[in-house]
Coordinates of C-alpha atoms in Angstrom, one line a residue:
M1 CA 108.4 104.9 88.6
L2 CA 110.2 108.2 89.3
K3 CA 113.8 108.0 88.3
C4 CA 115.6 110.8 89.8
R5 CA 115.4 114.1 91.6
C6 CA 117.2 116.8 89.7
S7 CA 117.2 120.4 89.3
R8 CA 118.3 122.9 86.6
T9 CA 121.9 124.6 86.9
A10 CA 123.3 127.4 84.9
T11 CA 126.5 129.4 84.6
Q12 CA 126.3 132.7 86.2
D13 CA 128.1 135.9 85.5
S14 CA 127.6 139.6 85.2
R15 CA 126.4 139.7 81.6
H16 CA 122.7 138.9 80.6
Y17 CA 122.0 135.9 78.7
T18 CA 118.9 134.5 77.0
Q19 CA 118.3 130.7 77.0
K20 CA 118.4 129.1 73.7
A21 CA 115.8 126.4 73.0
P22 CA 117.5 122.9 73.4
N23 CA 118.3 120.8 70.3
I24 CA 116.1 117.8 70.0
N25 CA 119.1 115.9 68.4
D26 CA 121.3 116.7 71.1
F27 CA 118.7 115.3 73.6
F28 CA 118.5 112.0 71.8
A29 CA 122.2 111.8 71.4
T30 CA 123.3 112.5 74.9
C31 CA 120.4 111.8 77.1
F32 CA 118.0 109.2 75.6
R33 CA 120.5 106.7 74.2
N34 CA 121.2 105.4 77.7
E35 CA 117.4 105.6 78.8
L36 CA 116.2 102.4 77.2
F37 CA 117.2 100.2 79.9
A38 CA 116.2 102.6 82.6
G39 CA 112.8 103.1 80.8
F40 CA 112.0 99.5 80.1
G41 CA 112.9 98.4 83.4
P42 CA 110.2 100.4 85.3
M43 CA 107.8 99.9 82.7
I44 CA 108.0 96.1 83.3
I45 CA 107.7 96.6 87.0
L46 CA 104.5 98.9 86.3
I47 CA 102.8 96.0 84.1
A48 CA 103.6 93.6 87.0
E49 CA 101.9 96.1 89.4
V50 CA 98.9 96.2 87.1
I51 CA 98.5 92.7 87.0
L52 CA 98.9 92.5 90.8
Q53 CA 96.3 95.0 91.2
M54 CA 93.8 93.0 88.9
R55 CA 94.4 90.0 91.1
V56 CA 93.6 91.8 94.3
Y57 CA 90.5 93.3 92.5
A58 CA 89.6 89.9 91.7
L59 CA 89.7 88.9 95.3
Y60 CA 87.3 91.7 96.3
G61 CA 84.8 90.8 93.6
T62 CA 82.9 93.9 92.3
N63 CA 84.2 96.4 94.5
K64 CA 84.0 99.7 92.6
K65 CA 85.6 101.9 95.0
L66 CA 88.7 99.7 95.1
F67 CA 88.7 99.7 91.2
V68 CA 88.8 103.5 90.9
V69 CA 91.6 103.5 93.5
F70 CA 93.8 101.1 91.3
V71 CA 92.9 103.0 88.3
L72 CA 94.3 106.1 89.8
I73 CA 97.5 104.3 91.3
S74 CA 98.0 102.9 87.7
M75 CA 97.8 106.4 86.3
A76 CA 100.1 107.9 88.6
L77 CA 102.6 105.3 88.1
F78 CA 102.4 105.5 84.3
G79 CA 102.7 109.2 84.7
F80 CA 106.0 108.7 86.5
N81 CA 107.4 106.5 83.8
I82 CA 106.4 109.2 81.2
L83 CA 108.2 112.1 83.3
Q84 CA 111.4 110.2 83.8
M85 CA 111.8 110.3 79.9
S86 CA 111.2 113.8 79.6
T87 CA 113.6 116.7 80.0
L88 CA 111.7 117.9 83.3
F89 CA 113.8 115.5 85.5
C90 CA 117.2 115.9 83.6
E91 CA 119.6 118.3 84.9
S92 CA 120.5 121.0 82.1
I93 CA 124.3 121.7 81.6
Y94 CA 124.9 125.1 80.2
S95 CA 127.8 126.9 78.5
N96 CA 128.4 130.3 77.2
E97 CA 128.1 130.9 73.7
C98 CA 128.3 134.4 71.9
D99 CA 127.6 135.5 68.3
S100 CA 126.7 138.7 66.5
G101 CA 123.3 138.9 68.1
G102 CA 124.8 138.6 71.7
C103 CA 125.5 135.9 74.2
F104 CA 123.3 133.2 75.4
L105 CA 123.3 130.2 77.3
K106 CA 123.6 127.0 75.2
R107 CA 122.5 123.7 76.6
D108 CA 125.1 121.2 76.1
H109 CA 123.8 118.0 77.4
Y110 CA 121.6 116.3 79.7
R111 CA 122.5 114.1 82.7
R112 CA 121.1 113.2 85.9
A113 CA 122.3 114.9 89.1
F114 CA 123.7 111.9 90.9
I115 CA 125.2 110.5 87.9
P116 CA 128.3 111.7 86.5
P117 CA 128.7 112.5 82.7
F118 CA 130.2 109.7 80.9
D119 CA 130.7 111.7 77.5
D120 CA 134.4 111.0 77.6
Q121 CA 133.8 107.3 78.0
P122 CA 133.7 104.7 74.9
F123 CA 130.8 102.7 76.5
V124 CA 128.4 105.7 77.3
C125 CA 126.0 104.0 75.0
I126 CA 125.4 101.0 77.2
D127 CA 125.3 103.0 80.4
A128 CA 122.0 102.8 82.2
L129 CA 120.6 105.0 84.8
P130 CA 119.3 103.3 87.9
I131 CA 116.0 103.7 89.6
S132 CA 115.9 106.4 92.2
G133 CA 115.1 106.0 95.8
I134 CA 111.9 107.8 95.2
G135 CA 110.8 105.4 92.5
W136 CA 111.6 102.5 94.7
A137 CA 109.7 104.0 97.6
V138 CA 106.6 104.4 95.5
T139 CA 106.8 101.0 94.3
S140 CA 107.0 99.6 98.0
F141 CA 104.1 101.7 99.1
V142 CA 102.0 100.1 96.3
E143 CA 103.3 96.8 97.1
L144 CA 102.6 97.2 100.9
L145 CA 99.0 98.3 100.2
L146 CA 98.5 95.1 98.1
F147 CA 99.9 93.1 100.6
L148 CA 97.7 94.5 103.4
L149 CA 94.5 94.0 101.2
V150 CA 95.4 90.4 100.5
T151 CA 96.2 89.7 104.3
F152 CA 92.9 91.2 105.4
K153 CA 91.1 89.1 102.6
A154 CA 93.1 85.9 103.8
Q155 CA 92.1 86.6 107.6
V156 CA 88.7 87.1 106.6
G157 CA 88.5 83.7 104.7
K158 CA 90.2 82.1 107.9
V159 CA 87.4 83.4 110.0
H160 CA 84.6 82.2 107.8
R161 CA 86.3 78.8 107.4
N162 CA 86.7 78.6 111.4
V163 CA 82.7 79.4 111.6
L164 CA 81.9 76.7 109.2
H165 CA 84.4 74.0 110.2
G166 CA 85.2 74.8 113.6
P167 CA 88.6 76.5 114.8
G168 CA 91.8 74.8 114.2
I169 CA 90.3 72.5 111.5
F170 CA 91.8 72.8 108.1
S171 CA 89.8 72.6 105.2
D172 CA 90.7 72.3 101.6
T173 CA 88.2 74.8 100.3
N174 CA 86.9 75.1 96.8
D175 CA 86.6 78.7 97.2
I176 CA 88.8 80.4 94.5
A177 CA 88.8 83.7 96.4
T178 CA 90.0 82.2 99.5
A179 CA 92.7 80.1 97.8
M180 CA 93.9 83.1 95.9
A181 CA 94.1 85.2 99.0
R182 CA 95.8 82.5 101.1
D183 CA 98.4 81.9 98.3
S184 CA 99.0 85.6 97.7
V185 CA 100.1 86.4 100.9
A186 CA 103.6 85.1 100.7
Y187 CA 104.0 86.3 97.3
F188 CA 103.2 89.9 98.0
A189 CA 105.3 89.7 101.1
A190 CA 108.2 88.7 99.0
I191 CA 107.8 91.5 96.3
F192 CA 107.2 94.2 99.0
T193 CA 110.3 93.1 100.9
A194 CA 112.4 93.1 97.7
C195 CA 111.1 96.6 96.8
L196 CA 111.9 97.9 100.4
A197 CA 115.4 96.5 100.2
G198 CA 115.9 98.6 97.0
T199 CA 114.7 101.7 98.6
I200 CA 117.0 101.1 101.4
L201 CA 119.9 100.3 99.0
V202 CA 119.4 103.4 96.8
F203 CA 119.1 105.9 99.8
T204 CA 122.0 104.6 101.7
S205 CA 124.3 104.6 98.7
E206 CA 123.4 108.2 97.6
R207 CA 124.1 109.4 101.4
N208 CA 127.2 107.3 101.6
V209 CA 126.1 105.7 104.9
F210 CA 128.4 102.8 104.5
G211 CA 131.4 104.4 103.4
R212 CA 133.5 102.7 100.6
F213 CA 130.7 100.2 100.2
S214 CA 128.3 102.8 99.1
E215 CA 130.2 103.1 95.7
F216 CA 129.6 99.4 95.5
F217 CA 126.0 99.7 96.0
N218 CA 125.7 102.4 93.4
F219 CA 127.1 99.9 90.9
I220 CA 124.8 97.0 91.8
R221 CA 121.5 99.2 91.7
N222 CA 120.8 98.2 88.1
A223 CA 121.5 94.5 88.8
Y224 CA 119.2 94.6 91.7
E225 CA 116.3 96.0 89.6
I226 CA 116.7 93.0 87.2
I227 CA 116.6 90.6 90.2
V228 CA 113.3 92.3 91.3
I229 CA 111.8 91.8 87.9
T230 CA 113.1 88.2 87.9
I231 CA 111.4 87.5 91.1
M232 CA 108.1 89.0 89.9
T233 CA 108.2 87.1 86.6
I234 CA 108.9 83.6 88.3
L235 CA 106.4 84.0 91.2
A236 CA 103.5 85.3 89.2
P237 CA 103.1 82.1 87.0
K238 CA 103.7 79.9 90.1
L239 CA 100.7 81.5 91.6
I240 CA 98.5 80.7 88.5
L241 CA 99.7 77.1 88.5
D242 CA 99.0 76.7 92.2
L243 CA 95.8 77.9 91.7
R244 CA 94.9 75.6 88.9
A245 CA 96.4 72.6 90.8
R246 CA 94.3 73.6 93.8
Y247 CA 90.9 73.6 91.5
Y248 CA 91.8 70.2 90.0
G249 CA 93.4 68.7 92.9
T250 CA 96.9 67.8 94.0
E251 CA 97.0 64.2 93.0
E252 CA 98.9 63.6 89.6
V253 CA 98.6 67.1 88.5
K254 CA 101.0 68.3 85.8
S255 CA 101.2 71.8 84.9
T256 CA 101.4 71.1 81.2
Q257 CA 98.1 69.4 81.2
L258 CA 96.1 72.0 83.1
S259 CA 93.6 74.2 81.3
W260 CA 90.8 76.8 82.3
N261 CA 88.0 74.3 81.4
F262 CA 85.7 75.0 84.4
E263 CA 83.1 72.5 83.2
A264 CA 85.2 69.8 84.8
P265 CA 83.5 68.4 88.1
V266 CA 84.2 70.5 91.2
H267 CA 84.0 67.6 93.7
S268 CA 85.4 64.4 92.2
A269 CA 87.2 61.4 93.4
I270 CA 88.9 58.6 91.3
C271 CA 88.5 55.1 92.7
R272 CA 90.9 52.5 91.4
D273 CA 90.2 48.8 91.7
S274 CA 91.3 45.7 89.8
G275 CA 92.8 47.9 87.0
T276 CA 89.7 50.2 86.3
E277 CA 89.1 53.8 87.2
H278 CA 85.6 55.1 88.3
T279 CA 84.8 58.8 88.8
L280 CA 82.4 59.6 91.5
N281 CA 80.6 63.1 91.6

C-alpha cells in the first residue's frame, strides 16, 4: 500500500551546487527507524488481501483469467509496499555545506511531506507514519472488486437454487462454493466499508475539511489502521469456522472439535431412541 505522495525540495540560491549522495546511515537513523509500524501494517493488510483473493478464486474454480488478474493485483500491491520503504517517496531536506572543493547540497534527513519533523522530540523513535489516502483508496478498490465478485457468485448460486427448489424456498445446500459465496458477502462488505472509511478519514484530515477536528483525525489514523487489521483477523477465522459448521451440520458443533476430514458422510442424520444413537446415511 502506498504510504504518501511527496516531492523533493532543495534550498535555492545564486551559487551552483552539486548533489552529494545521501549517507545510508543517515537514512536508517532518521527515516527508517519510525517506518517499522508503517511498513508492517500495510504488509499485514497485503497478506489479508492475498488470502481474500485466494478465497474468491476458489469460488470461481479454475478460472485462469481471474488467477492472472489476482497475481497482477498482488504484485502491484507488493510493489507499493516496497516503494514506500524507499527514498523515492521520502522528502529530501537539504542544507548548504561548503568545503575546499566547493559548495554542495547535503541531505540532512528524510521525512514525509505531510508529517512534521520530530527530530527535536524525545519520542521520535516510536513515531509511526500513517497510511496515505492513496494507499487506502487502492485497498478500497481491491476490496470493492472482491465484494462485487462474491456478490455475483452468490446471486448465481441463488438463481440455481431457485431453479432446483423453486423460488422462495430455502435449501441448506451442501455446495461448498455456494455456501462460501453467501457467507463472504457480508464479510467483504464490512472490509470494504472499513477501508472506504479510512480513505475518507485521511483525505478529509489532510485537507482540513472539518476544521479543528481534522487535527484529531490526523492523530487517530494509525489507531484506525489497527482497527481495520483487527477486523480482518477476527472475521477471517469466523468464515472458516462457519464453513466447517455448515459442512458438518449445525447441531452440537464445537469449533474445537472440527477438522478437515472430508471422508465424513455428506448426508447423515442422527437418530436417538432409548439411549442409543444410530447414524443413517
